[in-house]
PDB file of C-alpha atoms in Angstrom:
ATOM      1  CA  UNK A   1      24.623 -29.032 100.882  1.00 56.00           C
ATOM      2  CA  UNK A   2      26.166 -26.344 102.913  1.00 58.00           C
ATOM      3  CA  UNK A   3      23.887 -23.731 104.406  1.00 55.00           C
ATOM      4  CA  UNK A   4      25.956 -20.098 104.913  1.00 58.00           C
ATOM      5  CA  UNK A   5      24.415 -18.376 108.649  1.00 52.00           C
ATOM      6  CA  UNK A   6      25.239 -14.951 108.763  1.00 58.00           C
ATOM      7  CA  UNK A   7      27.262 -14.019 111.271  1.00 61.00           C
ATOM      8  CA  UNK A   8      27.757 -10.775 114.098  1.00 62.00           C
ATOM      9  CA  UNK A   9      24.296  -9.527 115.182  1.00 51.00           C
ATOM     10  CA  UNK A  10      22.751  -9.964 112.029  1.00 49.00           C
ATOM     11  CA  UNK A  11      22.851 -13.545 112.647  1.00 53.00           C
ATOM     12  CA  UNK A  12      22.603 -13.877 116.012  1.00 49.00           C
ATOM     13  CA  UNK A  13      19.091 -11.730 115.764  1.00 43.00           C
ATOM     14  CA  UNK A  14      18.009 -14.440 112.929  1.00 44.00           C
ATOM     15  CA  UNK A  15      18.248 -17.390 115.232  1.00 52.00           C
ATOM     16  CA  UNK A  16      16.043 -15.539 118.616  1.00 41.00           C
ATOM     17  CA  UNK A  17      13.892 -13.982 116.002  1.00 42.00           C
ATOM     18  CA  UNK A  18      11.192 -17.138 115.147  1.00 47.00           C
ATOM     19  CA  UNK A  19      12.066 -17.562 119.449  1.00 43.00           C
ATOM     20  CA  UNK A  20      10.778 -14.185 120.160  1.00 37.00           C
ATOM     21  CA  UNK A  21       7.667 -14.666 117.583  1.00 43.00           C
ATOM     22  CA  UNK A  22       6.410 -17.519 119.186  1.00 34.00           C
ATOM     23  CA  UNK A  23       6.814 -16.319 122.605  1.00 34.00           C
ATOM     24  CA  UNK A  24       4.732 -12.923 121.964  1.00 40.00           C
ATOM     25  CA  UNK A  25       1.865 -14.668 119.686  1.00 38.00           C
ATOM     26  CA  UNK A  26       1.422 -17.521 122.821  1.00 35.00           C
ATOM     27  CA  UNK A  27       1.616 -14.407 126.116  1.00 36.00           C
ATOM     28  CA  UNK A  28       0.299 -11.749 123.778  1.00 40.00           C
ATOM     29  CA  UNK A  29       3.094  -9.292 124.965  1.00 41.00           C
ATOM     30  CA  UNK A  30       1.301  -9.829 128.250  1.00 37.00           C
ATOM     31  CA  UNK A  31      -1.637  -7.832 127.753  1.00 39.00           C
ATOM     32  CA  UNK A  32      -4.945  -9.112 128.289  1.00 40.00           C
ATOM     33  CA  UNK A  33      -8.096  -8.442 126.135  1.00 43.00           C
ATOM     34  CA  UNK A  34      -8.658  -5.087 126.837  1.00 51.00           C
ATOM     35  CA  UNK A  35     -11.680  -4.782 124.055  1.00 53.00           C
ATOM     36  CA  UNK A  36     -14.364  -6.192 126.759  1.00 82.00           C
ATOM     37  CA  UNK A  37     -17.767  -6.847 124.960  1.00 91.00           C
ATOM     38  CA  UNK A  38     -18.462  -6.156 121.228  1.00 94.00           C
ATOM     39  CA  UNK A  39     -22.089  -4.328 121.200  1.00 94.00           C
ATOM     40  CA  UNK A  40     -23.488  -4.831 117.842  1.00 93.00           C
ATOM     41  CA  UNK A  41     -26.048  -2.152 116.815  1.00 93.00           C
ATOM     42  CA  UNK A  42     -27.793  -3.777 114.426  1.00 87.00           C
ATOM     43  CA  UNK A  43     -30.332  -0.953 112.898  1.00 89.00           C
ATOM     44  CA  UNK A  44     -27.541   1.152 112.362  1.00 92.00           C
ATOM     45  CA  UNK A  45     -25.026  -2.071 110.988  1.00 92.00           C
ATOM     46  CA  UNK A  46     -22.269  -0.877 113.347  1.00 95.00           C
ATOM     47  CA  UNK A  47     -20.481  -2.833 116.338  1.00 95.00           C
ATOM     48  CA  UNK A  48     -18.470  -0.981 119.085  1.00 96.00           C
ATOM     49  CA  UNK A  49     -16.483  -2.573 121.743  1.00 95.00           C
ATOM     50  CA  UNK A  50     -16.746  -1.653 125.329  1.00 94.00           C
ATOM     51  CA  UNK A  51     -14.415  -2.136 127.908  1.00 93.00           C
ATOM     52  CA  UNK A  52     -15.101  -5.480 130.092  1.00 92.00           C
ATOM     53  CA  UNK A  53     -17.749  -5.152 133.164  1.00 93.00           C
ATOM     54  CA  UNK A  54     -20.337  -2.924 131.336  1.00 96.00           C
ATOM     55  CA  UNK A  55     -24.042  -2.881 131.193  1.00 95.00           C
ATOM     56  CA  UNK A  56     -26.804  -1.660 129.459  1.00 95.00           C
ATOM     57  CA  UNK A  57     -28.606  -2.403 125.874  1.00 92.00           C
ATOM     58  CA  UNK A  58     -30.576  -0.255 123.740  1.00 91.00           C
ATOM     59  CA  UNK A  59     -34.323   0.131 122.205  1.00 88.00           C
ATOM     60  CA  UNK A  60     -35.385   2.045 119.245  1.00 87.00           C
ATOM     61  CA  UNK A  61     -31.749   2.729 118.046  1.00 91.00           C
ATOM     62  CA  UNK A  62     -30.814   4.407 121.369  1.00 95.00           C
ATOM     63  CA  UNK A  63     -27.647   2.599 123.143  1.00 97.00           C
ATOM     64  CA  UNK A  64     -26.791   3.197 126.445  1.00 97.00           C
ATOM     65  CA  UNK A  65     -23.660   1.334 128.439  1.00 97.00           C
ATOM     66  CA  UNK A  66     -22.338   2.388 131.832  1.00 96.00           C
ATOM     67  CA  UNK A  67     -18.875   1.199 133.826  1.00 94.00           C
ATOM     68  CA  UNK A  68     -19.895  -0.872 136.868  1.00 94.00           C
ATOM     69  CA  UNK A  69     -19.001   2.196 138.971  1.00 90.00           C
ATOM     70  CA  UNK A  70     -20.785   4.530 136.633  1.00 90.00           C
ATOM     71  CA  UNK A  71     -18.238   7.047 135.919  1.00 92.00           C
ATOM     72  CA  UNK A  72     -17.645   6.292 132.735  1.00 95.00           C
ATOM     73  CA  UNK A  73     -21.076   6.080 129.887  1.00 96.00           C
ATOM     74  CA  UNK A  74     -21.938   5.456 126.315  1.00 97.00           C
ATOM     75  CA  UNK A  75     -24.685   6.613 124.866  1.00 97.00           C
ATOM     76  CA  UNK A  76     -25.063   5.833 120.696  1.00 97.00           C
ATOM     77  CA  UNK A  77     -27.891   7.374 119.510  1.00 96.00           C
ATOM     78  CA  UNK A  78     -29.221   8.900 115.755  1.00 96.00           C
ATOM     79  CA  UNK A  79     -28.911  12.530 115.693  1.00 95.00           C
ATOM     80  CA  UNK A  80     -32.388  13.745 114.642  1.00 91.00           C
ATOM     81  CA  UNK A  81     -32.851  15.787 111.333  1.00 89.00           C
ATOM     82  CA  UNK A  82     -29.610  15.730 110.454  1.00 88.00           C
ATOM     83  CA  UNK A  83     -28.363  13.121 107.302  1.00 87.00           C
ATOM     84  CA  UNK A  84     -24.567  14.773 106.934  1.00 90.00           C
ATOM     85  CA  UNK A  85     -21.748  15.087 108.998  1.00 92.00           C
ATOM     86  CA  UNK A  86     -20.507  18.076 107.366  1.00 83.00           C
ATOM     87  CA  UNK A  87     -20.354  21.330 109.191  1.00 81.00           C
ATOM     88  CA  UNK A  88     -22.110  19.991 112.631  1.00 92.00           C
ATOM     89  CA  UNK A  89     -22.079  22.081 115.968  1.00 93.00           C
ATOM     90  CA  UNK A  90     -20.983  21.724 119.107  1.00 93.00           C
ATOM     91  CA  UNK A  91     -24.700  21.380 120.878  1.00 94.00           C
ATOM     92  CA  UNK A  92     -25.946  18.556 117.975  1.00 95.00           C
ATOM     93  CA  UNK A  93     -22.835  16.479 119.050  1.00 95.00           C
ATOM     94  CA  UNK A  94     -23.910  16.718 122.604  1.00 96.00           C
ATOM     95  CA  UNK A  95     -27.359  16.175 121.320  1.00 96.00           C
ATOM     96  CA  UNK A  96     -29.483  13.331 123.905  1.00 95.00           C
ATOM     97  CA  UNK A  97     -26.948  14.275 126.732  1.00 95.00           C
ATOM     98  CA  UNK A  98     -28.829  17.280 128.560  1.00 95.00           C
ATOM     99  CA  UNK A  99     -25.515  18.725 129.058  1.00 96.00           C
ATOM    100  CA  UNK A 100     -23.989  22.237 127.384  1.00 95.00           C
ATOM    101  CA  UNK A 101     -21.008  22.843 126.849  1.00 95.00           C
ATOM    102  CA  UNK A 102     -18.888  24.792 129.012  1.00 95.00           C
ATOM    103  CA  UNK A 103     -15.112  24.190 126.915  1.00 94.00           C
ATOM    104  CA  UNK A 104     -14.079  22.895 123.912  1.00 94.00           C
ATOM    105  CA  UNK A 105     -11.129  19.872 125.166  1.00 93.00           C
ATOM    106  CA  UNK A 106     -10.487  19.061 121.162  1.00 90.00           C
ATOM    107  CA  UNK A 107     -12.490  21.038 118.016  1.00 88.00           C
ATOM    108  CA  UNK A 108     -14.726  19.069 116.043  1.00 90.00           C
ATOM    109  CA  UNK A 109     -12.328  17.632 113.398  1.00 93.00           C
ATOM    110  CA  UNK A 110     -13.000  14.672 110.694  1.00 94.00           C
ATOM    111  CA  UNK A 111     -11.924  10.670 111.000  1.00 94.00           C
ATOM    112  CA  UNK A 112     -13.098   7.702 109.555  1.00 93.00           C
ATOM    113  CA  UNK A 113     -14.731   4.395 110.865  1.00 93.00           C
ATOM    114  CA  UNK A 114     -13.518   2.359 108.277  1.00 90.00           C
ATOM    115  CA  UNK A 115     -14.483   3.406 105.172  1.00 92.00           C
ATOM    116  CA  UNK A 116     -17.406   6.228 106.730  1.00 94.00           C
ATOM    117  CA  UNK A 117     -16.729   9.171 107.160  1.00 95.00           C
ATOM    118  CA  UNK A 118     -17.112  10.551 110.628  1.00 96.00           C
ATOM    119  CA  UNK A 119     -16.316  13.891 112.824  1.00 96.00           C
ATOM    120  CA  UNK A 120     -15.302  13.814 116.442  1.00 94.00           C
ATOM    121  CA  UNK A 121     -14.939  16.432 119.249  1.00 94.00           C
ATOM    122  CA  UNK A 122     -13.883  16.483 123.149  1.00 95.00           C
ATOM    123  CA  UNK A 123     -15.954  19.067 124.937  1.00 95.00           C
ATOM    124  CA  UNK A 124     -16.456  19.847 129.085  1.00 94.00           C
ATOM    125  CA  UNK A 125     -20.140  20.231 129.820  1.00 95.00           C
ATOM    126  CA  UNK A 126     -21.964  21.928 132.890  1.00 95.00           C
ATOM    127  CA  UNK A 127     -22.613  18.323 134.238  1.00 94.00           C
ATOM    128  CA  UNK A 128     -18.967  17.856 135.958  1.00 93.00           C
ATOM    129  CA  UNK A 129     -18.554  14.999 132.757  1.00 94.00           C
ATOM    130  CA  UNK A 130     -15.718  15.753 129.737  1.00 95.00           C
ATOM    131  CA  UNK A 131     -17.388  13.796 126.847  1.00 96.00           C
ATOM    132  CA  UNK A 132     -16.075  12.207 123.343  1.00 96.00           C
ATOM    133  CA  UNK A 133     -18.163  12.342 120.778  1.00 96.00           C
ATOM    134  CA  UNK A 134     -17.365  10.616 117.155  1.00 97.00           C
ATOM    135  CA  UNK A 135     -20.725  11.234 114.871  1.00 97.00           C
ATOM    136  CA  UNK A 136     -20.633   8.787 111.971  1.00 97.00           C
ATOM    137  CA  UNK A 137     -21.974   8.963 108.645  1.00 95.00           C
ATOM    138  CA  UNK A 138     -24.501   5.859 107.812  1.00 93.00           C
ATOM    139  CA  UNK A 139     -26.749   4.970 105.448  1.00 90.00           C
ATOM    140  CA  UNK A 140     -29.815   6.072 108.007  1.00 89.00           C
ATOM    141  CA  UNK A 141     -28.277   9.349 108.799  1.00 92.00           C
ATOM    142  CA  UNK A 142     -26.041  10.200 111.085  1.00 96.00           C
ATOM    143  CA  UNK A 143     -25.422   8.004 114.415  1.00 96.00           C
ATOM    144  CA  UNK A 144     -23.471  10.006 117.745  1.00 97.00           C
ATOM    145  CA  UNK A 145     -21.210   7.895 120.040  1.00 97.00           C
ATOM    146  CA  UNK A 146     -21.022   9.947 122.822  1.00 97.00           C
ATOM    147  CA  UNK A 147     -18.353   8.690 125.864  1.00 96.00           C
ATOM    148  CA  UNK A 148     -18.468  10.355 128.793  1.00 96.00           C
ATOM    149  CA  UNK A 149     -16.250  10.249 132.489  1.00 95.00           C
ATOM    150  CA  UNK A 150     -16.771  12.463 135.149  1.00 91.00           C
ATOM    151  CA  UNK A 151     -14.340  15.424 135.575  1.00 82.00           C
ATOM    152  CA  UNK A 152     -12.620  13.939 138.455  1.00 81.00           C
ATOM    153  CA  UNK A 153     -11.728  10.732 136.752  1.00 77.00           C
ATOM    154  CA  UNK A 154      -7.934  10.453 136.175  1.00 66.00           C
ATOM    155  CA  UNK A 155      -6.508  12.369 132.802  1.00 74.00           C
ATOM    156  CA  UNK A 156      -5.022   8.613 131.451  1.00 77.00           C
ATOM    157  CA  UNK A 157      -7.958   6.841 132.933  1.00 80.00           C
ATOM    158  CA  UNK A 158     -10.688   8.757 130.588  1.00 87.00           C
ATOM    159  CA  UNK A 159      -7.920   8.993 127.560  1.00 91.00           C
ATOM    160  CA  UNK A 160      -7.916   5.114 127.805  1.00 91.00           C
ATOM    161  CA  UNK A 161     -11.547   4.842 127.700  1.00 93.00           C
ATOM    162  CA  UNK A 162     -11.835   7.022 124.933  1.00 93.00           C
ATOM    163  CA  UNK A 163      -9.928   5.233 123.096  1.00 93.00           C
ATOM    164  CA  UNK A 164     -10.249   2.469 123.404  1.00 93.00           C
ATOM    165  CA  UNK A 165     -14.437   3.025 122.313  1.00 94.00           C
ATOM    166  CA  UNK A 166     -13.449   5.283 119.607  1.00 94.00           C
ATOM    167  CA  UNK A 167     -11.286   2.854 117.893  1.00 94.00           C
ATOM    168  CA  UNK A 168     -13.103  -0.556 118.233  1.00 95.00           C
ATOM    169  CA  UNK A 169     -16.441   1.536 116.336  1.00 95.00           C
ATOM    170  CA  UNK A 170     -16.496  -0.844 113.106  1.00 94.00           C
ATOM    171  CA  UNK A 171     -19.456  -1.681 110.122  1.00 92.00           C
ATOM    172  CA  UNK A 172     -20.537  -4.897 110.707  1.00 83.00           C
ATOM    173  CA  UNK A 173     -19.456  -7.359 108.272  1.00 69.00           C
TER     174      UNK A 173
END
């Protein structure tokens, strides 16, 4: 039996292809595991991932982490009285944080943690921090995750953090 192998670059991408595939799945595109510690929240049945190096826990719901500088902070906490995401303000997203806002960085717009519906905002507050907030529908009621840096921190520095918390918030399975 005769096997036909494309030829030109067609071909000659076939044969490094598998190559290349095994080489990224055994470095991982040389990044390392940038999702630190998953932080389940078990009385609200959500997990969130914060970066590697951070401490703190949580009691009655509440969640606070810190970096090991303390720059950067998450606080996850139920937003009192309120059972729906729809039409929040700016001060109940900041709710818990003693801070008021001073700017609007992004409006309160909707998202989705998995299958819940959820609203997030990026506001500057009095206390020098620029904070992230993504408030979650649940079950209970409504649950803020509220990231934080301080003002000075670098522009890609906090935009990394942010993400990086914002995206790893998942329902427990």
């Amino acid at each position: 039996m005769v096997r036909h192998v494309p030829s030109g670059l067609f071909g000659h991408w076939l044969t490094v292809l598998p190559a290349l595939a095994l080489l990224f799945t055994l470095v991982g595109c040389g990044r390392g595991d940038e999702r630190g510690d998953i932080r389940k929240l078990a009385e609200h049945g959500l997990s969130v991932a914060t970066p590697a190096g951070w401490t703190g826990g949580g009691a009655g719901g509440t969640y606070e982490f810190r970096s090991p500088d303390g720059a950067a902070k998450l606080r996850v906490a139920p937003l009192d009285g309120v059972t729906t995401i729809g039409s929040l303000k700016d001060p109940q997203l900041l709710a818990g944080t003693g801070a008021t806002l001073v700017s609007r960085n992004l409006p309160p717009s909707p998202t989705r943690v998995g299958k819940l519906a959820a609203e997030r905002g990026r506001f500057t507050c009095n206390d020098g921090r620029v904070y992230d907030v993504v408030a979650v529908q649940t079950a209970k009621g409504v649950l803020l995750f509220q990231t934080s840096v301080s003002a000075d921190r670098a522009a890609e520095e906090s935009e990394r953090v942010f993400n990086a918390i914002r995206h790893s918030i998942q329902p427990d399975k």
